C-alpha cells in the first residue's frame, strides 16, 4: 500500500521486470479493497500505470471495504477475490451464500474473474462451482509451501483435492431430498417416493441437509416443519436463497394452515402437504414437477 503511493512505482516495476527478464503476465498483484477506497482517484491513476505493464490486478478481500460501484467499474482490475469470511459458512449461512453469489454475478457483469479465498471443504468448492466461480484457493488444495515443496507437489501429478461433482447430464433426473428429525417418518417418506423410481436422499437435521445439497443435484426439497435446529420454514427460506431453482415442499404432521399460508405467501414454501393425508397428492406433484423439468432439459 505504501509503495502504491510512491511516485515512480510503476517505472520501478518496469525496470525490475526487464532487469530480471520476467514476463509481466506472470505477476498477479493483489490490492485490498479497503486500500483502493482510501484514495480511489489516486488508486485509479497508479493502477492504470501498472496495468499498462501487463501485470494482472486483483481486488483482495472483496466485500469488506464497501466499494462504490461507480469506482469499481473504473478500477482496471482483472479479478475480484471473495473474502474468506464469506466462504467459511457459505453452505449453511444464507447471507454468506447470497453475498458470494452476488459478487460472482457483479464481477462477471463487469468482465472480471472471481477467486474465492479460504476454501477448505468439497462442499464449499461444489457450491462455488455451481455458481460459476472461476478460481478457488485454500487448504482444500494445500497449505502454503516453500517453493521447492510446491514444485514437487505440482509435478507429482496427484490431484489437489477429491473428485469434483460433475454437471448433471441432460437426461439425469434430479434427486429428492427429504428432511425430517423423526426417523420413522423419514423412512416412510423414503419408501413411498422410491416406489415411483425417484433417487431419494434423506437427512435427519438441517446441517446434514445442507451438506447433501452441496454435493448432489437436488431438484426438490421436502421438509418437516417441526425440527429442533430450525423450523421447516426457516430451513426452506435458506434453501430458497442458496438454491433458488430447487423446488421447496413442506410435508408436516400438523395441519397448520397459518404457518403454511404465511410461508407460501413469502415464497419460502411452494407446496404444503399434511402427513397421513396428502401423500398421493404429493406423489402426483413430484411426478408433474420432475416430468416438467425433464421436458425443459430436453428442449
PDB file of C-alpha atoms in Angstrom, residues 9-285:
ATOM      1  CA  UNK A   9       6.462   2.995  -8.570  1.00  0.00           C
ATOM      2  CA  UNK A  10       5.249   1.726 -11.952  1.00  0.00           C
ATOM      3  CA  UNK A  11       8.514   2.779 -13.620  1.00  0.00           C
ATOM      4  CA  UNK A  12      10.492   0.935 -10.936  1.00  0.00           C
ATOM      5  CA  UNK A  13       8.395  -2.192 -11.538  1.00  0.00           C
ATOM      6  CA  UNK A  14       9.020  -1.932 -15.270  1.00  0.00           C
ATOM      7  CA  UNK A  15      12.807  -1.662 -14.787  1.00  0.00           C
ATOM      8  CA  UNK A  16      12.849  -4.595 -12.363  1.00  0.00           C
ATOM      9  CA  UNK A  17      10.867  -6.863 -14.677  1.00  0.00           C
ATOM     10  CA  UNK A  18      13.207  -6.069 -17.561  1.00  0.00           C
ATOM     11  CA  UNK A  19      16.363  -6.462 -15.436  1.00  0.00           C
ATOM     12  CA  UNK A  20      15.363  -9.978 -14.371  1.00  0.00           C
ATOM     13  CA  UNK A  21      13.707 -10.989 -17.650  1.00  0.00           C
ATOM     14  CA  UNK A  22      10.296 -11.639 -16.064  1.00  0.00           C
ATOM     15  CA  UNK A  23       7.159 -11.791 -18.210  1.00  0.00           C
ATOM     16  CA  UNK A  24       4.746  -9.257 -16.590  1.00  0.00           C
ATOM     17  CA  UNK A  25       1.825 -11.586 -17.349  1.00  0.00           C
ATOM     18  CA  UNK A  26       3.204 -13.987 -14.714  1.00  0.00           C
ATOM     19  CA  UNK A  27       2.743 -11.389 -11.961  1.00  0.00           C
ATOM     20  CA  UNK A  28      -0.567 -11.074 -10.098  1.00  0.00           C
ATOM     21  CA  UNK A  29      -0.743  -8.058  -7.816  1.00  0.00           C
ATOM     22  CA  UNK A  30      -3.364  -8.154  -5.057  1.00  0.00           C
ATOM     23  CA  UNK A  31      -4.598  -4.896  -3.508  1.00  0.00           C
ATOM     24  CA  UNK A  32      -7.094  -4.977  -0.663  1.00  0.00           C
ATOM     25  CA  UNK A  33     -10.430  -3.377  -1.364  1.00  0.00           C
ATOM     26  CA  UNK A  34     -10.071  -1.097   1.681  1.00  0.00           C
ATOM     27  CA  UNK A  35      -6.746   0.219   0.339  1.00  0.00           C
ATOM     28  CA  UNK A  36      -8.316   1.019  -3.013  1.00  0.00           C
ATOM     29  CA  UNK A  37     -11.034   3.037  -1.326  1.00  0.00           C
ATOM     30  CA  UNK A  38      -8.705   5.149   0.859  1.00  0.00           C
ATOM     31  CA  UNK A  39      -7.954   7.383  -2.128  1.00  0.00           C
ATOM     32  CA  UNK A  40      -9.763   5.922  -5.131  1.00  0.00           C
ATOM     33  CA  UNK A  41      -8.785   8.612  -7.642  1.00  0.00           C
ATOM     34  CA  UNK A  42      -5.101   8.165  -6.818  1.00  0.00           C
ATOM     35  CA  UNK A  43      -5.532   4.397  -6.965  1.00  0.00           C
ATOM     36  CA  UNK A  44      -7.088   4.575 -10.434  1.00  0.00           C
ATOM     37  CA  UNK A  45      -4.082   6.515 -11.749  1.00  0.00           C
ATOM     38  CA  UNK A  46      -1.380   4.225 -10.366  1.00  0.00           C
ATOM     39  CA  UNK A  47      -3.283   1.030 -11.206  1.00  0.00           C
ATOM     40  CA  UNK A  48      -3.658   2.138 -14.817  1.00  0.00           C
ATOM     41  CA  UNK A  49       0.120   2.638 -14.961  1.00  0.00           C
ATOM     42  CA  UNK A  50       0.732  -0.844 -13.541  1.00  0.00           C
ATOM     43  CA  UNK A  51      -1.903  -2.389 -15.793  1.00  0.00           C
ATOM     44  CA  UNK A  52      -0.112  -0.955 -18.832  1.00  0.00           C
ATOM     45  CA  UNK A  53       2.913  -3.085 -17.948  1.00  0.00           C
ATOM     46  CA  UNK A  54       0.829  -6.248 -18.391  1.00  0.00           C
ATOM     47  CA  UNK A  55       0.553  -7.148 -14.695  1.00  0.00           C
ATOM     48  CA  UNK A  56      -2.711  -8.751 -13.565  1.00  0.00           C
ATOM     49  CA  UNK A  57      -4.546  -6.770 -10.862  1.00  0.00           C
ATOM     50  CA  UNK A  58      -6.879  -8.317  -8.294  1.00  0.00           C
ATOM     51  CA  UNK A  59      -9.012  -6.712  -5.580  1.00  0.00           C
ATOM     52  CA  UNK A  60      -8.306  -8.742  -2.446  1.00  0.00           C
ATOM     53  CA  UNK A  61     -10.747  -9.307   0.450  1.00  0.00           C
ATOM     54  CA  UNK A  62     -13.641  -8.061  -1.683  1.00  0.00           C
ATOM     55  CA  UNK A  63     -16.834  -7.461   0.251  1.00  0.00           C
ATOM     56  CA  UNK A  64     -15.124  -5.950   3.302  1.00  0.00           C
ATOM     57  CA  UNK A  65     -14.238  -2.475   2.007  1.00  0.00           C
ATOM     58  CA  UNK A  66     -17.602  -1.091   0.850  1.00  0.00           C
ATOM     59  CA  UNK A  67     -16.569  -0.210  -2.678  1.00  0.00           C
ATOM     60  CA  UNK A  68     -18.652   2.277  -4.574  1.00  0.00           C
ATOM     61  CA  UNK A  69     -19.906   0.678  -7.780  1.00  0.00           C
ATOM     62  CA  UNK A  70     -19.092   3.874  -9.648  1.00  0.00           C
ATOM     63  CA  UNK A  71     -15.439   3.422  -8.656  1.00  0.00           C
ATOM     64  CA  UNK A  72     -15.393  -0.330  -9.055  1.00  0.00           C
ATOM     65  CA  UNK A  73     -16.109  -0.098 -12.765  1.00  0.00           C
ATOM     66  CA  UNK A  74     -13.277   2.461 -13.147  1.00  0.00           C
ATOM     67  CA  UNK A  75     -10.579   0.366 -11.445  1.00  0.00           C
ATOM     68  CA  UNK A  76      -8.575  -1.515 -14.141  1.00  0.00           C
ATOM     69  CA  UNK A  77      -8.985  -4.847 -12.364  1.00  0.00           C
ATOM     70  CA  UNK A  78      -8.794  -8.363 -13.761  1.00  0.00           C
ATOM     71  CA  UNK A  79     -10.375 -10.193 -10.832  1.00  0.00           C
ATOM     72  CA  UNK A  80     -12.197  -9.899  -7.511  1.00  0.00           C
ATOM     73  CA  UNK A  81     -11.317 -12.176  -4.594  1.00  0.00           C
ATOM     74  CA  UNK A  82     -14.195 -13.148  -2.296  1.00  0.00           C
ATOM     75  CA  UNK A  83     -13.004 -12.758   1.276  1.00  0.00           C
ATOM     76  CA  UNK A  84     -12.641 -15.981   3.279  1.00  0.00           C
ATOM     77  CA  UNK A  85     -15.062 -14.663   5.914  1.00  0.00           C
ATOM     78  CA  UNK A  86     -17.891 -15.158   3.394  1.00  0.00           C
ATOM     79  CA  UNK A  87     -16.651 -18.567   2.232  1.00  0.00           C
ATOM     80  CA  UNK A  88     -16.329 -20.260   5.635  1.00  0.00           C
ATOM     81  CA  UNK A  89     -20.087 -20.752   6.180  1.00  0.00           C
ATOM     82  CA  UNK A  90     -21.168 -20.454   2.563  1.00  0.00           C
ATOM     83  CA  UNK A  91     -23.041 -23.774   2.580  1.00  0.00           C
ATOM     84  CA  UNK A  92     -25.002 -23.165   5.801  1.00  0.00           C
ATOM     85  CA  UNK A  93     -25.425 -19.383   6.045  1.00  0.00           C
ATOM     86  CA  UNK A  94     -27.852 -17.787   3.613  1.00  0.00           C
ATOM     87  CA  UNK A  95     -26.340 -14.293   3.957  1.00  0.00           C
ATOM     88  CA  UNK A  96     -22.854 -15.528   3.041  1.00  0.00           C
ATOM     89  CA  UNK A  97     -24.278 -17.546   0.145  1.00  0.00           C
ATOM     90  CA  UNK A  98     -26.167 -14.543  -1.211  1.00  0.00           C
ATOM     91  CA  UNK A  99     -23.108 -12.279  -0.872  1.00  0.00           C
ATOM     92  CA  UNK A 100     -20.886 -14.766  -2.706  1.00  0.00           C
ATOM     93  CA  UNK A 101     -23.410 -15.294  -5.491  1.00  0.00           C
ATOM     94  CA  UNK A 102     -23.917 -11.522  -5.827  1.00  0.00           C
ATOM     95  CA  UNK A 103     -20.167 -10.850  -6.033  1.00  0.00           C
ATOM     96  CA  UNK A 104     -19.811 -13.509  -8.737  1.00  0.00           C
ATOM     97  CA  UNK A 105     -22.668 -12.047 -10.764  1.00  0.00           C
ATOM     98  CA  UNK A 106     -21.389  -8.492 -10.323  1.00  0.00           C
ATOM     99  CA  UNK A 107     -17.832  -9.393 -11.295  1.00  0.00           C
ATOM    100  CA  UNK A 108     -18.874 -11.304 -14.392  1.00  0.00           C
ATOM    101  CA  UNK A 109     -21.125  -8.448 -15.485  1.00  0.00           C
ATOM    102  CA  UNK A 110     -18.030  -6.206 -15.364  1.00  0.00           C
ATOM    103  CA  UNK A 111     -15.919  -8.717 -17.275  1.00  0.00           C
ATOM    104  CA  UNK A 112     -13.888  -9.746 -14.215  1.00  0.00           C
ATOM    105  CA  UNK A 113     -12.880 -13.177 -12.955  1.00  0.00           C
ATOM    106  CA  UNK A 114     -13.795 -14.276  -9.424  1.00  0.00           C
ATOM    107  CA  UNK A 115     -11.490 -16.061  -6.976  1.00  0.00           C
ATOM    108  CA  UNK A 116     -12.756 -17.491  -3.686  1.00  0.00           C
ATOM    109  CA  UNK A 117     -10.363 -17.495  -0.735  1.00  0.00           C
ATOM    110  CA  UNK A 118     -10.300 -19.886   2.197  1.00  0.00           C
ATOM    111  CA  UNK A 119     -11.881 -22.929   0.528  1.00  0.00           C
ATOM    112  CA  UNK A 120     -11.474 -25.837   2.936  1.00  0.00           C
ATOM    113  CA  UNK A 121     -14.197 -28.369   2.065  1.00  0.00           C
ATOM    114  CA  UNK A 122     -15.514 -30.137  -1.025  1.00  0.00           C
ATOM    115  CA  UNK A 123     -18.970 -28.767  -0.178  1.00  0.00           C
ATOM    116  CA  UNK A 124     -17.717 -25.178  -0.383  1.00  0.00           C
ATOM    117  CA  UNK A 125     -15.980 -25.923  -3.671  1.00  0.00           C
ATOM    118  CA  UNK A 126     -19.105 -27.557  -5.098  1.00  0.00           C
ATOM    119  CA  UNK A 127     -21.265 -24.555  -4.156  1.00  0.00           C
ATOM    120  CA  UNK A 128     -18.787 -22.127  -5.732  1.00  0.00           C
ATOM    121  CA  UNK A 129     -18.560 -24.262  -8.862  1.00  0.00           C
ATOM    122  CA  UNK A 130     -22.329 -24.454  -9.183  1.00  0.00           C
ATOM    123  CA  UNK A 131     -22.425 -20.655  -9.001  1.00  0.00           C
ATOM    124  CA  UNK A 132     -19.734 -20.244 -11.689  1.00  0.00           C
ATOM    125  CA  UNK A 133     -16.853 -19.019  -9.524  1.00  0.00           C
ATOM    126  CA  UNK A 134     -13.762 -19.062 -11.762  1.00  0.00           C
ATOM    127  CA  UNK A 135     -10.969 -19.953  -9.332  1.00  0.00           C
ATOM    128  CA  UNK A 136     -10.504 -21.019  -5.716  1.00  0.00           C
ATOM    129  CA  UNK A 137      -7.682 -21.217  -3.205  1.00  0.00           C
ATOM    130  CA  UNK A 138      -7.439 -22.652   0.280  1.00  0.00           C
ATOM    131  CA  UNK A 139      -6.380 -25.545   2.480  1.00  0.00           C
ATOM    132  CA  UNK A 140      -8.569 -27.948   0.478  1.00  0.00           C
ATOM    133  CA  UNK A 141      -5.845 -27.875  -2.176  1.00  0.00           C
ATOM    134  CA  UNK A 142      -2.782 -27.418   0.035  1.00  0.00           C
ATOM    135  CA  UNK A 143      -1.411 -25.417   2.904  1.00  0.00           C
ATOM    136  CA  UNK A 144       1.236 -22.810   1.978  1.00  0.00           C
ATOM    137  CA  UNK A 145       4.525 -24.464   0.995  1.00  0.00           C
ATOM    138  CA  UNK A 146       8.117 -23.400   0.328  1.00  0.00           C
ATOM    139  CA  UNK A 147       8.851 -23.033  -3.386  1.00  0.00           C
ATOM    140  CA  UNK A 148      10.736 -26.348  -3.611  1.00  0.00           C
ATOM    141  CA  UNK A 149       7.928 -28.354  -1.959  1.00  0.00           C
ATOM    142  CA  UNK A 150       5.335 -26.585  -4.093  1.00  0.00           C
ATOM    143  CA  UNK A 151       7.218 -27.622  -7.240  1.00  0.00           C
ATOM    144  CA  UNK A 152       7.308 -31.244  -6.055  1.00  0.00           C
ATOM    145  CA  UNK A 153       3.575 -31.180  -5.310  1.00  0.00           C
ATOM    146  CA  UNK A 154       2.640 -29.736  -8.695  1.00  0.00           C
ATOM    147  CA  UNK A 155       4.914 -32.099 -10.619  1.00  0.00           C
ATOM    148  CA  UNK A 156       3.615 -35.195  -8.806  1.00  0.00           C
ATOM    149  CA  UNK A 157       0.527 -35.400 -10.970  1.00  0.00           C
ATOM    150  CA  UNK A 158      -1.725 -36.078  -7.971  1.00  0.00           C
ATOM    151  CA  UNK A 159      -4.996 -34.115  -7.781  1.00  0.00           C
ATOM    152  CA  UNK A 160      -5.013 -31.397  -5.128  1.00  0.00           C
ATOM    153  CA  UNK A 161      -8.493 -32.356  -3.916  1.00  0.00           C
ATOM    154  CA  UNK A 162     -11.099 -35.081  -4.213  1.00  0.00           C
ATOM    155  CA  UNK A 163     -13.229 -35.664  -7.308  1.00  0.00           C
ATOM    156  CA  UNK A 164     -15.481 -32.761  -8.222  1.00  0.00           C
ATOM    157  CA  UNK A 165     -19.184 -33.348  -8.729  1.00  0.00           C
ATOM    158  CA  UNK A 166     -19.722 -33.373 -12.475  1.00  0.00           C
ATOM    159  CA  UNK A 167     -22.524 -31.308 -14.050  1.00  0.00           C
ATOM    160  CA  UNK A 168     -25.773 -33.210 -14.376  1.00  0.00           C
ATOM    161  CA  UNK A 169     -26.428 -34.851 -17.711  1.00  0.00           C
ATOM    162  CA  UNK A 170     -29.351 -33.508 -19.694  1.00  0.00           C
ATOM    163  CA  UNK A 171     -31.354 -36.710 -19.146  1.00  0.00           C
ATOM    164  CA  UNK A 172     -30.396 -37.161 -15.477  1.00  0.00           C
ATOM    165  CA  UNK A 173     -33.298 -36.883 -13.061  1.00  0.00           C
ATOM    166  CA  UNK A 174     -32.608 -34.671 -10.045  1.00  0.00           C
ATOM    167  CA  UNK A 175     -32.625 -36.182  -6.586  1.00  0.00           C
ATOM    168  CA  UNK A 176     -35.301 -35.556  -3.958  1.00  0.00           C
ATOM    169  CA  UNK A 177     -34.076 -34.573  -0.501  1.00  0.00           C
ATOM    170  CA  UNK A 178     -36.347 -35.412   2.451  1.00  0.00           C
ATOM    171  CA  UNK A 179     -35.566 -33.695   5.777  1.00  0.00           C
ATOM    172  CA  UNK A 180     -37.246 -34.836   8.989  1.00  0.00           C
ATOM    173  CA  UNK A 181     -35.914 -35.382  12.521  1.00  0.00           C
ATOM    174  CA  UNK A 182     -38.485 -38.190  13.037  1.00  0.00           C
ATOM    175  CA  UNK A 183     -36.652 -41.211  11.664  1.00  0.00           C
ATOM    176  CA  UNK A 184     -39.835 -43.284  11.265  1.00  0.00           C
ATOM    177  CA  UNK A 185     -41.470 -40.553   9.165  1.00  0.00           C
ATOM    178  CA  UNK A 186     -38.230 -40.163   7.228  1.00  0.00           C
ATOM    179  CA  UNK A 187     -38.137 -43.871   6.396  1.00  0.00           C
ATOM    180  CA  UNK A 188     -41.823 -43.941   5.398  1.00  0.00           C
ATOM    181  CA  UNK A 189     -41.367 -40.956   3.079  1.00  0.00           C
ATOM    182  CA  UNK A 190     -38.315 -42.586   1.518  1.00  0.00           C
ATOM    183  CA  UNK A 191     -40.160 -45.873   0.886  1.00  0.00           C
ATOM    184  CA  UNK A 192     -43.187 -44.056  -0.523  1.00  0.00           C
ATOM    185  CA  UNK A 193     -41.186 -41.987  -3.023  1.00  0.00           C
ATOM    186  CA  UNK A 194     -38.844 -44.793  -4.052  1.00  0.00           C
ATOM    187  CA  UNK A 195     -41.893 -46.684  -5.345  1.00  0.00           C
ATOM    188  CA  UNK A 196     -42.016 -44.143  -8.170  1.00  0.00           C
ATOM    189  CA  UNK A 197     -38.360 -44.709  -9.081  1.00  0.00           C
ATOM    190  CA  UNK A 198     -37.026 -41.446  -7.635  1.00  0.00           C
ATOM    191  CA  UNK A 199     -33.499 -41.043  -6.283  1.00  0.00           C
ATOM    192  CA  UNK A 200     -34.099 -40.202  -2.619  1.00  0.00           C
ATOM    193  CA  UNK A 201     -31.676 -38.546  -0.193  1.00  0.00           C
ATOM    194  CA  UNK A 202     -32.528 -38.253   3.495  1.00  0.00           C
ATOM    195  CA  UNK A 203     -31.340 -36.057   6.354  1.00  0.00           C
ATOM    196  CA  UNK A 204     -32.463 -36.005   9.974  1.00  0.00           C
ATOM    197  CA  UNK A 205     -31.090 -32.500  10.593  1.00  0.00           C
ATOM    198  CA  UNK A 206     -30.579 -29.334   8.587  1.00  0.00           C
ATOM    199  CA  UNK A 207     -26.764 -29.400   8.801  1.00  0.00           C
ATOM    200  CA  UNK A 208     -26.692 -32.771   7.031  1.00  0.00           C
ATOM    201  CA  UNK A 209     -29.279 -31.469   4.576  1.00  0.00           C
ATOM    202  CA  UNK A 210     -27.060 -28.553   3.528  1.00  0.00           C
ATOM    203  CA  UNK A 211     -24.123 -30.938   3.061  1.00  0.00           C
ATOM    204  CA  UNK A 212     -26.241 -33.104   0.746  1.00  0.00           C
ATOM    205  CA  UNK A 213     -27.423 -30.047  -1.178  1.00  0.00           C
ATOM    206  CA  UNK A 214     -23.863 -29.019  -1.957  1.00  0.00           C
ATOM    207  CA  UNK A 215     -22.733 -32.466  -3.078  1.00  0.00           C
ATOM    208  CA  UNK A 216     -25.763 -33.675  -5.065  1.00  0.00           C
ATOM    209  CA  UNK A 217     -28.041 -32.468  -7.832  1.00  0.00           C
ATOM    210  CA  UNK A 218     -31.236 -31.895  -5.862  1.00  0.00           C
ATOM    211  CA  UNK A 219     -34.358 -30.792  -7.681  1.00  0.00           C
ATOM    212  CA  UNK A 220     -36.891 -30.988  -4.823  1.00  0.00           C
ATOM    213  CA  UNK A 221     -36.530 -30.490  -1.075  1.00  0.00           C
ATOM    214  CA  UNK A 222     -39.264 -31.864   1.206  1.00  0.00           C
ATOM    215  CA  UNK A 223     -39.046 -30.716   4.816  1.00  0.00           C
ATOM    216  CA  UNK A 224     -40.988 -31.206   8.009  1.00  0.00           C
ATOM    217  CA  UNK A 225     -41.968 -28.022   9.854  1.00  0.00           C
ATOM    218  CA  UNK A 226     -41.125 -29.048  13.428  1.00  0.00           C
ATOM    219  CA  UNK A 227     -37.386 -29.641  13.765  1.00  0.00           C
ATOM    220  CA  UNK A 228     -35.095 -28.884  16.730  1.00  0.00           C
ATOM    221  CA  UNK A 229     -32.388 -26.840  14.986  1.00  0.00           C
ATOM    222  CA  UNK A 230     -34.647 -24.552  12.973  1.00  0.00           C
ATOM    223  CA  UNK A 231     -38.191 -24.627  11.707  1.00  0.00           C
ATOM    224  CA  UNK A 232     -39.003 -26.027   8.304  1.00  0.00           C
ATOM    225  CA  UNK A 233     -39.949 -22.545   7.118  1.00  0.00           C
ATOM    226  CA  UNK A 234     -36.565 -21.128   8.159  1.00  0.00           C
ATOM    227  CA  UNK A 235     -34.752 -24.041   6.533  1.00  0.00           C
ATOM    228  CA  UNK A 236     -36.657 -23.696   3.266  1.00  0.00           C
ATOM    229  CA  UNK A 237     -36.095 -19.931   3.325  1.00  0.00           C
ATOM    230  CA  UNK A 238     -32.359 -20.615   3.308  1.00  0.00           C
ATOM    231  CA  UNK A 239     -32.780 -23.160   0.537  1.00  0.00           C
ATOM    232  CA  UNK A 240     -34.619 -20.536  -1.494  1.00  0.00           C
ATOM    233  CA  UNK A 241     -31.763 -18.039  -1.092  1.00  0.00           C
ATOM    234  CA  UNK A 242     -28.971 -20.521  -1.691  1.00  0.00           C
ATOM    235  CA  UNK A 243     -30.584 -22.779  -4.315  1.00  0.00           C
ATOM    236  CA  UNK A 244     -33.339 -20.705  -5.952  1.00  0.00           C
ATOM    237  CA  UNK A 245     -34.023 -23.294  -8.693  1.00  0.00           C
ATOM    238  CA  UNK A 246     -34.797 -26.060  -6.199  1.00  0.00           C
ATOM    239  CA  UNK A 247     -38.485 -26.708  -5.515  1.00  0.00           C
ATOM    240  CA  UNK A 248     -39.458 -26.402  -1.837  1.00  0.00           C
ATOM    241  CA  UNK A 249     -42.222 -28.570  -0.331  1.00  0.00           C
ATOM    242  CA  UNK A 250     -43.357 -28.812   3.277  1.00  0.00           C
ATOM    243  CA  UNK A 251     -44.736 -32.159   4.480  1.00  0.00           C
ATOM    244  CA  UNK A 252     -45.869 -31.556   8.034  1.00  0.00           C
ATOM    245  CA  UNK A 253     -47.572 -33.653  10.673  1.00  0.00           C
ATOM    246  CA  UNK A 254     -49.675 -30.690  11.785  1.00  0.00           C
ATOM    247  CA  UNK A 255     -52.443 -29.105   9.771  1.00  0.00           C
ATOM    248  CA  UNK A 256     -51.104 -25.594  10.481  1.00  0.00           C
ATOM    249  CA  UNK A 257     -52.641 -23.503   7.732  1.00  0.00           C
ATOM    250  CA  UNK A 258     -51.490 -20.208   9.234  1.00  0.00           C
ATOM    251  CA  UNK A 259     -47.858 -21.296   9.055  1.00  0.00           C
ATOM    252  CA  UNK A 260     -48.350 -22.781   5.599  1.00  0.00           C
ATOM    253  CA  UNK A 261     -50.154 -19.712   4.241  1.00  0.00           C
ATOM    254  CA  UNK A 262     -47.510 -17.321   5.583  1.00  0.00           C
ATOM    255  CA  UNK A 263     -44.700 -19.454   4.196  1.00  0.00           C
ATOM    256  CA  UNK A 264     -46.327 -19.749   0.763  1.00  0.00           C
ATOM    257  CA  UNK A 265     -47.129 -16.030   0.613  1.00  0.00           C
ATOM    258  CA  UNK A 266     -43.486 -15.162   1.300  1.00  0.00           C
ATOM    259  CA  UNK A 267     -42.212 -17.741  -1.189  1.00  0.00           C
ATOM    260  CA  UNK A 268     -40.343 -19.931   1.282  1.00  0.00           C
ATOM    261  CA  UNK A 269     -42.659 -22.868   0.537  1.00  0.00           C
ATOM    262  CA  UNK A 270     -44.140 -23.649  -2.859  1.00  0.00           C
ATOM    263  CA  UNK A 271     -46.361 -26.566  -1.816  1.00  0.00           C
ATOM    264  CA  UNK A 272     -47.761 -27.718   1.552  1.00  0.00           C
ATOM    265  CA  UNK A 273     -48.966 -31.247   2.317  1.00  0.00           C
ATOM    266  CA  UNK A 274     -50.113 -32.974   5.524  1.00  0.00           C
ATOM    267  CA  UNK A 275     -48.600 -36.293   6.590  1.00  0.00           C
ATOM    268  CA  UNK A 276     -51.008 -39.212   6.584  1.00  0.00           C
ATOM    269  CA  UNK A 277     -53.495 -37.389   4.367  1.00  0.00           C
ATOM    270  CA  UNK A 278     -51.855 -35.892   1.270  1.00  0.00           C
ATOM    271  CA  UNK A 279     -49.267 -38.497   0.259  1.00  0.00           C
ATOM    272  CA  UNK A 280     -50.937 -39.278  -3.070  1.00  0.00           C
ATOM    273  CA  UNK A 281     -51.200 -35.579  -3.873  1.00  0.00           C
ATOM    274  CA  UNK A 282     -47.506 -35.231  -3.027  1.00  0.00           C
ATOM    275  CA  UNK A 283     -46.567 -38.107  -5.351  1.00  0.00           C
ATOM    276  CA  UNK A 284     -48.570 -36.591  -8.213  1.00  0.00           C
ATOM    277  CA  UNK A 285     -46.987 -33.189  -7.659  1.00  0.00           C
TER     278      UNK A 285
END
